[in-house]
């Protein structure tokens, strides 16, 4: 049992980590917990949990067909584990799908609102129906232990053959329809994977995989519970799997030849290498192990062949599901650790349920005995307390629960704070407007783009692209000054000054492109290297320190608000840069457009005139200047 | 120092807080399962529910129970518990932090009252510590953690009081906050694994005593078996519970024949 205990401890740890991530995923959404994007909307959860999970569950319908339809009774002992594996596999698929759906609570829509033209509609219905069939197929097993359920059980046993037939039909539909999903994207999937017979390929590989999964699971549980491996029983299954894999290889390469895409096989590049790795793992290595006479009679080699083949087929699903995706372009999608945690957690939880079922219900002819729970075992005394209260019913639960709790806590601490608190908007710090007059004159012409060399001639042109993307607004500063009444008009826009500064730039307070930012820099005031102020110098002593009971800024900063400023400040929260600019400009422009009957003045394109290409050197210069300019800006006469 | 403070109130806080909440939940579930199993194992199914309920409620106010033996200690203990729970939960600054992080808050205590309650916690914690150290009756039954806890709990209260009331410069303030945050993190980390777990186990403690102090079924048989007397004839009646299969005690059957 110690092997099982050790495995369970690891599985509980993984489940704990996944539980923390799951909390964050359902509280804060996909953007906060995954690396998925509009360019890569299907990631690891779809590729592995859903597509791989469905393929792994193929053992259920293969084995029931073998035993109940083809009447090969010697395989009867593996029916129950195989159906259980398939059932848990499908439950894992559904759970994984709920993680990946943006609005998982709308999953029932599919039952009411039909869209029979969509492959996803077929996939969804197949999942629901086949999960129901699997549940009905498996239910008689746990029902054996409850006499109250005897009638239900007898009824379901009578229904067995129809259920098996239905299961085979639904599985065939579902395995292949997962392939049909990708028929819609011939220009997105690499030609080595895309094929018009993708549904057939998916189905055939699922049959092979189903057999391999049964072999793997049989040997793995035999190792865990120290049972005698069913090597002689698994031999014929391995041979059958080998035949299926050969058919798959013929289909796959024949399809490539018919489509005339064979030249990709020697093309080089990482997708070609990926293809060969996949083919080797999926078919070549398992075939070699399953057919070599010295290997196929040994349990360990059967196990190895099955494990490699299973990995290969799952890799094939992940490839089709996104890894072999051509439109990735320059953006490589690498799953976040949270995605791996959830993926592993779902698998671990399914394995825990599997082990639980094996230990508590009649999955095998003989339930695995826990030597510690043997009533004939002599009592062991607790060496610390000298007490003995018997073996707990769930052995090892103290350790398992501790592993779960610690892993969950570590998971919570790894979920980074801005992610957990964000509403999906990434902070975009802003930089000062490009091209103030003195700067343009002083800058060496070599780092200026030709456009700015021209514009620099006309004094007082600013380019407002505070996030330095090149998309911005050309702002004729001097022209605005002249129109609005010369020097007196500064306060129309420059409504607040940094200490000992005049006409501070917008970016000083509106510090983020799309998020409101704090105009008041508390960290600087309370820092020993900044203003070095004690709390009570601003906050009233003896009261809760908050923005509510604080000295007004103007008590110390007399020249904070210039006389005649038209924009009134109500809070310390400065609107986002974009919002501030729009509010400031559009109001005036709309008024002018109406008064002077010039509608073009208020149109977007009046200011937004497309992208300007700045050199890297210039972008870098502004980035550095902007960062150095944070803090208090001293006017030139004081700094000298 | 700023980054250490940020680490203590960011990732480390989340780790310790999650460990405290989940750990307390875990120990509550484990204890409840243990009680259920002990109850199922006992041949004696009589549990004095009414007495347990009355005792549990009575211990909620320890002044009445302990007044005759240690009046001041019991009074201090009660005041310490009450103010220690109320103050950090309803401090306006803490609620503000919650509100900024998760978006919801709850009503807070007036600052003046919170200050007095903080002082009360510090005084009663020191009282409990010295009561334990100076009383010769306490010392033999005290473990290391019994001495440690009053002082450890007082630490964030002392530093928090200084940081929020004394006129100090930013550097001292940051030092106080550093100790405040890390002491609080340490407390949360240790809660589920030490005697402080009584904050959730308290309602069960009387039940454990009532249920667990009974021998399991056939405990006598096991003793006989362990001593090697299984084949001797016994004059004791068979246990009332015959649930265990006959194969479980083969030696005894042979003896009976």
XYZ file of C-alpha atoms in Angstrom, chain A residues 70 77 87 91 107 120 139 173 312 323 425 460 499 526 580 597 615:
17
model
C -17.843 -9.788 -29.973
C -12.196 -8.915 -15.991
C -16.388 7.578 -17.189
C -16.014 13.798 -16.265
C -23.506 25.427 -20.897
C -19.313 22.098 -31.662
C -23.801 2.647 -12.025
C -19.535 10.132 -33.531
C 2.077 10.172 -28.672
C 0.665 23.619 -31.291
C -6.832 46.166 -18.146
C 5.725 74.473 -30.769
C 5.431 71.930 -6.690
C 6.135 59.238 3.337
C -8.262 63.465 -19.782
C -20.482 75.900 -38.251
C 13.186 55.655 -34.893
